[in-house]
mmCIF file with all atom_site columns, C-alpha atoms in Angstrom:
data_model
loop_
_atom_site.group_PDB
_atom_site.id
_atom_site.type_symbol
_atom_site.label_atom_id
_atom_site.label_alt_id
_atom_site.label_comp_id
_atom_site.label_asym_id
_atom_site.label_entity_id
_atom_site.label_seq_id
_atom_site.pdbx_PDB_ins_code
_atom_site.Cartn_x
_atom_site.Cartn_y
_atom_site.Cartn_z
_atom_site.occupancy
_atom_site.B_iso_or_equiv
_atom_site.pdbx_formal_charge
_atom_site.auth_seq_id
_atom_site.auth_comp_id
_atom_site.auth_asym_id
_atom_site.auth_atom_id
_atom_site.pdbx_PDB_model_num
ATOM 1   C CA . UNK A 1 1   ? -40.875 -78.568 -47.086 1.00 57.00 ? 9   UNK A CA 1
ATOM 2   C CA . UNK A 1 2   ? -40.514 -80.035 -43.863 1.00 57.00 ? 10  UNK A CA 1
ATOM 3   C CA . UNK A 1 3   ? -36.507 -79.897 -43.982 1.00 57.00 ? 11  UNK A CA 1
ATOM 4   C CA . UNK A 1 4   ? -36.570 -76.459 -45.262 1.00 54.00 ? 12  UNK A CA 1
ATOM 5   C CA . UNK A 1 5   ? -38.874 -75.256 -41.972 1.00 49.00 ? 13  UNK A CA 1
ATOM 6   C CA . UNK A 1 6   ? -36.533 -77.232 -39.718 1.00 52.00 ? 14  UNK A CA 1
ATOM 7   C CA . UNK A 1 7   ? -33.642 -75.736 -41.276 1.00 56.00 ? 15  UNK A CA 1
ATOM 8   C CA . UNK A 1 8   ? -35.051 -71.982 -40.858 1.00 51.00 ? 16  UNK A CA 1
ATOM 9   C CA . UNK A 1 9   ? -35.810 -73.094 -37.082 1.00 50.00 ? 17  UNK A CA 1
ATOM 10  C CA . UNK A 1 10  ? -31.962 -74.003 -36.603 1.00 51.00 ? 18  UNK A CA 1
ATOM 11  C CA . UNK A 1 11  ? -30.853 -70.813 -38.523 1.00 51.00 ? 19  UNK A CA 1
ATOM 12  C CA . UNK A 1 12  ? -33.073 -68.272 -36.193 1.00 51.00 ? 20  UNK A CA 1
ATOM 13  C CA . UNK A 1 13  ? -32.280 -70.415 -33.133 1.00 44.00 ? 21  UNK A CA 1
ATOM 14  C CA . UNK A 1 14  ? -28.399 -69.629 -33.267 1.00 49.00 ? 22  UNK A CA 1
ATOM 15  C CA . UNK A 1 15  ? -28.133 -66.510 -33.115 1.00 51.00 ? 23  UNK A CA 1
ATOM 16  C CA . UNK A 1 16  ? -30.557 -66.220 -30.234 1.00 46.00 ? 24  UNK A CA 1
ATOM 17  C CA . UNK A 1 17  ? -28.604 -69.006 -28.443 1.00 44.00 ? 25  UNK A CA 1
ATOM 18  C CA . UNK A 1 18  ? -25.604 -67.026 -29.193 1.00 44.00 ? 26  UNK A CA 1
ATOM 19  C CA . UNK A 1 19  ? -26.674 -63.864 -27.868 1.00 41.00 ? 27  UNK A CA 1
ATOM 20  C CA . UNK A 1 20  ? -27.694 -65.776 -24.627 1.00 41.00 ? 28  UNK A CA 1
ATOM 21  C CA . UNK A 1 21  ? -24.343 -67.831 -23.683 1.00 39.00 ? 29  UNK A CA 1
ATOM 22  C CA . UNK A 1 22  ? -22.524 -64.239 -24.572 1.00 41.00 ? 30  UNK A CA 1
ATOM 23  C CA . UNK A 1 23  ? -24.967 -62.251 -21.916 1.00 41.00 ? 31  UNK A CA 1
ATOM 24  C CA . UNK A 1 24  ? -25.904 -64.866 -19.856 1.00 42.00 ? 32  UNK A CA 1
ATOM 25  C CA . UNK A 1 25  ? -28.636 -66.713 -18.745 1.00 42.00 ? 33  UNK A CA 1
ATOM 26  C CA . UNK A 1 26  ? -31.253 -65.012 -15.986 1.00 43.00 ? 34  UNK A CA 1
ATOM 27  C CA . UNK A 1 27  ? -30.203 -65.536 -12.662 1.00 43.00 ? 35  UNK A CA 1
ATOM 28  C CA . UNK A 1 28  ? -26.836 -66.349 -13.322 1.00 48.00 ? 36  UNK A CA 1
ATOM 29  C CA . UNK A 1 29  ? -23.778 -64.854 -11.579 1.00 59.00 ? 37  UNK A CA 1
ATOM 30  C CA . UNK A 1 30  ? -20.874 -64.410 -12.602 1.00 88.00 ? 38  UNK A CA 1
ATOM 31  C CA . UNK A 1 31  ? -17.256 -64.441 -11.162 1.00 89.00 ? 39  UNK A CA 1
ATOM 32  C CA . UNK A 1 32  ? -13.901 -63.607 -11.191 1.00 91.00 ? 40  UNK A CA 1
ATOM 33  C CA . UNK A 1 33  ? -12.099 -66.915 -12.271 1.00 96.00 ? 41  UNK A CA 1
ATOM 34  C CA . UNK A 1 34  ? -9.458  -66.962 -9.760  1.00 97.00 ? 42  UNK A CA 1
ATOM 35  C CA . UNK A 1 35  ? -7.896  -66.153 -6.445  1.00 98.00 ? 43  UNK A CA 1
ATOM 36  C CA . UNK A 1 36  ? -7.950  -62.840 -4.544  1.00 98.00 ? 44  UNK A CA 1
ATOM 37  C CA . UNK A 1 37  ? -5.845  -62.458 -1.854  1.00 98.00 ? 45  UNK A CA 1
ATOM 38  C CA . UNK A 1 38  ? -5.104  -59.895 0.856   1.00 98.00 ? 46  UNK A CA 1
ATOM 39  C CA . UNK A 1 39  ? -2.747  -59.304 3.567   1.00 98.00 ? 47  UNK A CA 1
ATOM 40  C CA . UNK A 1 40  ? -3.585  -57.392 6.446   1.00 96.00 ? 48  UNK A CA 1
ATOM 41  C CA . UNK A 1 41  ? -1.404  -55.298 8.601   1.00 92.00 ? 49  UNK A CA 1
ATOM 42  C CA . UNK A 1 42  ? -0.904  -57.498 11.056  1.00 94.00 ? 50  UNK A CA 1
ATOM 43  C CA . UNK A 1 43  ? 0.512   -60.042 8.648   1.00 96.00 ? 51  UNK A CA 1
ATOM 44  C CA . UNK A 1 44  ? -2.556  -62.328 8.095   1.00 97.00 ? 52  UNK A CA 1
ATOM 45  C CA . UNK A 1 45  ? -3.205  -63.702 4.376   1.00 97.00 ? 53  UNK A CA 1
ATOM 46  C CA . UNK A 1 46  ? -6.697  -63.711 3.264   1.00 97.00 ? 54  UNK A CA 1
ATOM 47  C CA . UNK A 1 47  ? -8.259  -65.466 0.502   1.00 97.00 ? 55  UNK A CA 1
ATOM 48  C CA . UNK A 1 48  ? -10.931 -65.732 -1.818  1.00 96.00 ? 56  UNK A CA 1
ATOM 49  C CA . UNK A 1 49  ? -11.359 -68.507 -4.443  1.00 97.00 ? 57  UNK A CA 1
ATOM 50  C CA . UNK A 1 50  ? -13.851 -67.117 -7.306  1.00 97.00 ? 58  UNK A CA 1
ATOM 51  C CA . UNK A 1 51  ? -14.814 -63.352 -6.499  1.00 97.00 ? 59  UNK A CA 1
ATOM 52  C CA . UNK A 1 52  ? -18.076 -62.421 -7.489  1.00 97.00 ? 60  UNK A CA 1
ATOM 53  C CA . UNK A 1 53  ? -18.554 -59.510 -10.271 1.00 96.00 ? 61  UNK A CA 1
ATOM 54  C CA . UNK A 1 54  ? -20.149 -56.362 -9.619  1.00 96.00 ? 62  UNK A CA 1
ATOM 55  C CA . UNK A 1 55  ? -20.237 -57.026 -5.445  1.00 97.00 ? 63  UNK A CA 1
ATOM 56  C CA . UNK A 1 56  ? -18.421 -54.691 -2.697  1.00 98.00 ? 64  UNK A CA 1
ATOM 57  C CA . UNK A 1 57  ? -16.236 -57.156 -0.889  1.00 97.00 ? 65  UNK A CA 1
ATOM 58  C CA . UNK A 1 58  ? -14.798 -55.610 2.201   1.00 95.00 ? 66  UNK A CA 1
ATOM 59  C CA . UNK A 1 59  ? -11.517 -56.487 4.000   1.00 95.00 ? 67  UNK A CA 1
ATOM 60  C CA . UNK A 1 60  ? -11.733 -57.674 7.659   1.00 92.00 ? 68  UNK A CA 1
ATOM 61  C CA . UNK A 1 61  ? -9.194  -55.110 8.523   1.00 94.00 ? 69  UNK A CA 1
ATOM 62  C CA . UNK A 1 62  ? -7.366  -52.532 5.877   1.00 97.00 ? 70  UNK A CA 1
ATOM 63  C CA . UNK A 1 63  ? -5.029  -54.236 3.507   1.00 98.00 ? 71  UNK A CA 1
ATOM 64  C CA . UNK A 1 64  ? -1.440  -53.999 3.347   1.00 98.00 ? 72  UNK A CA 1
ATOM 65  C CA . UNK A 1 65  ? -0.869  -55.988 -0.088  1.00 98.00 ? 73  UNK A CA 1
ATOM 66  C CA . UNK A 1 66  ? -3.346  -57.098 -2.491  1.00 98.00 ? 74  UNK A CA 1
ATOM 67  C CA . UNK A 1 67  ? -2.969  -60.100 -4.970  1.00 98.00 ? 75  UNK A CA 1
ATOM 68  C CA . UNK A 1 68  ? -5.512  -60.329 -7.795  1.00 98.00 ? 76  UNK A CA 1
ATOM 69  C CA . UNK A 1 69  ? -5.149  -63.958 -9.055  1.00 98.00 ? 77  UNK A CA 1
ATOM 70  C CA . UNK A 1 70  ? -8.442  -63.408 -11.267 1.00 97.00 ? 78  UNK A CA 1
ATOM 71  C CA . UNK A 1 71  ? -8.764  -62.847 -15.127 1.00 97.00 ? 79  UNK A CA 1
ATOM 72  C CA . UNK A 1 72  ? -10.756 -60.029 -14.015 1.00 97.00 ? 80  UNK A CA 1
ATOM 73  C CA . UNK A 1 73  ? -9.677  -56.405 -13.429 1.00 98.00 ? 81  UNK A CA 1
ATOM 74  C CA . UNK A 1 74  ? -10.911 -55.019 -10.157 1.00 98.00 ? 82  UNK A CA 1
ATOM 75  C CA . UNK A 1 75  ? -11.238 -51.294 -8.188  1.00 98.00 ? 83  UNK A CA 1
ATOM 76  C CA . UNK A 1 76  ? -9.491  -51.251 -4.642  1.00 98.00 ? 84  UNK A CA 1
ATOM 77  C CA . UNK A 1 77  ? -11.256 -48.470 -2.249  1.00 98.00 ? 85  UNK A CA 1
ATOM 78  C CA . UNK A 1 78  ? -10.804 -46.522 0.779   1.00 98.00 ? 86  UNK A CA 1
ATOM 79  C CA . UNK A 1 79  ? -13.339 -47.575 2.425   1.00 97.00 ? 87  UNK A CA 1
ATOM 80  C CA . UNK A 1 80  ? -15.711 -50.405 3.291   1.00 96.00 ? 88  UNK A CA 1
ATOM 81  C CA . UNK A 1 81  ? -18.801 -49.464 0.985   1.00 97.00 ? 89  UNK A CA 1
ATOM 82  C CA . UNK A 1 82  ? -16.719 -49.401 -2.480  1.00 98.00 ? 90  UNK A CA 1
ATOM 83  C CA . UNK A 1 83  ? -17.324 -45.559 -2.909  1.00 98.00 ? 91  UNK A CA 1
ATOM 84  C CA . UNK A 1 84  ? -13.859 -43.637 -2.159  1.00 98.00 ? 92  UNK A CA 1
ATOM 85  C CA . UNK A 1 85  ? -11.742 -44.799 -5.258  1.00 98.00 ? 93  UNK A CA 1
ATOM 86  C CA . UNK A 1 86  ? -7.993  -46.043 -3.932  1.00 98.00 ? 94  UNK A CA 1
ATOM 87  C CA . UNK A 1 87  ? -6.808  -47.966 -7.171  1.00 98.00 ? 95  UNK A CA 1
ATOM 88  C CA . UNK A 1 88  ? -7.623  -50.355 -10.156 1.00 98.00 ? 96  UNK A CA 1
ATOM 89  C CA . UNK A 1 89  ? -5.792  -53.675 -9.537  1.00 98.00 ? 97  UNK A CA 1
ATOM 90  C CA . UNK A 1 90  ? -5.302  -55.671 -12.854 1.00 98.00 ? 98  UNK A CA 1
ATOM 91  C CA . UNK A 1 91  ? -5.864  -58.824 -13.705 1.00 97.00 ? 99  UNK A CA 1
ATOM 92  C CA . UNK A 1 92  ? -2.839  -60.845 -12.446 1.00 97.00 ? 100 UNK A CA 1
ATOM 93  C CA . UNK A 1 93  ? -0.742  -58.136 -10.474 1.00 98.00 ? 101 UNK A CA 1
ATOM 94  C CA . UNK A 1 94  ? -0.065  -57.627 -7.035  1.00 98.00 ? 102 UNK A CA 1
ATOM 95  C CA . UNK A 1 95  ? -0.259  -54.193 -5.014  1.00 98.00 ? 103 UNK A CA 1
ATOM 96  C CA . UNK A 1 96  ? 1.499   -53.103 -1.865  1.00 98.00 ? 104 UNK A CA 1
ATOM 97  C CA . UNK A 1 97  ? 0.382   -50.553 0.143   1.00 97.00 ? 105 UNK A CA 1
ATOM 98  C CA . UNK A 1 98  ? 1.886   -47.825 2.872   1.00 93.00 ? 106 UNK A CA 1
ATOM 99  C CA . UNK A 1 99  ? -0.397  -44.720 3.434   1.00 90.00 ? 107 UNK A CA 1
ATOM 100 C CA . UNK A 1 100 ? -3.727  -45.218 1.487   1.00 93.00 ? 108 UNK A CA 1
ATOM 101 C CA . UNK A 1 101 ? -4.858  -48.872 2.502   1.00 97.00 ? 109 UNK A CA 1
ATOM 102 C CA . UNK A 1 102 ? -7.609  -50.499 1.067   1.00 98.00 ? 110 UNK A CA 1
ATOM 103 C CA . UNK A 1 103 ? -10.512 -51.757 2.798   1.00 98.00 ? 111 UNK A CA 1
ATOM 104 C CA . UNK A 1 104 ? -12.715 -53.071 -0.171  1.00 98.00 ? 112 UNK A CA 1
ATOM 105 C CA . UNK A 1 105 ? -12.270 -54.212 -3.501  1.00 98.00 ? 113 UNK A CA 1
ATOM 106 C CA . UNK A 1 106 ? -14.886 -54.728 -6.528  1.00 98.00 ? 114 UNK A CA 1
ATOM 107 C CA . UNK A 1 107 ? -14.728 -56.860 -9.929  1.00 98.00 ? 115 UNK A CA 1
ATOM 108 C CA . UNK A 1 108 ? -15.945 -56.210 -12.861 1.00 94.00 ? 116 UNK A CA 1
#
């Protein structure tokens, strides 16, 4: 009896451990595995190891290329509060820009 009550323990504790490691535990952040870099338009490369998901990043000055060096897709904007959509940037491309420079990016 005792074996079998362990047994059903195990069996309903998977799936909630499951469910947890796929969404996450409380608290926890999570990143863009990887390296985001910028240039700016006076020729200055910028870098970030590790981007976080889900936060407006903003450039120190407008962008002139873009490297996303993440496994994670990310949205480029016109401006500094992530609101005026530029461009999506995917995973593992790089962007250069003439006109229309970026000034923020978000992952996620």
């Amino acid at each position: 009896m005792r074996g079998t009550l362990a047994r059903a323990g195990r069996a309903a504790l998977a799936p909630a451990m499951s469910l947890a490691l796929f969404a996450g535990f409380p608290g926890e952040s999570s990143a863009a595995i990887g390296v985001l870099t910028y240039t700016d338009s006076q020729g200055v490369e910028h870098r970030r190891e590790n981007p976080p998901d889900g936060s407006c990043i903003f450039f120190e000055s407008p962008a002139v290329k873009v490297g996303n060096g993440t496994g994670t897709d990310a949205v480029l904007y016109r401006d500094r509060d992530c609101t005026d959509f530029l461009v999506f940037v995917f995973k593992g491309t790089r962007l250069e820009f003439g006109g229309d420079r970026p000034q923020s990016i978000k992952f996620g």
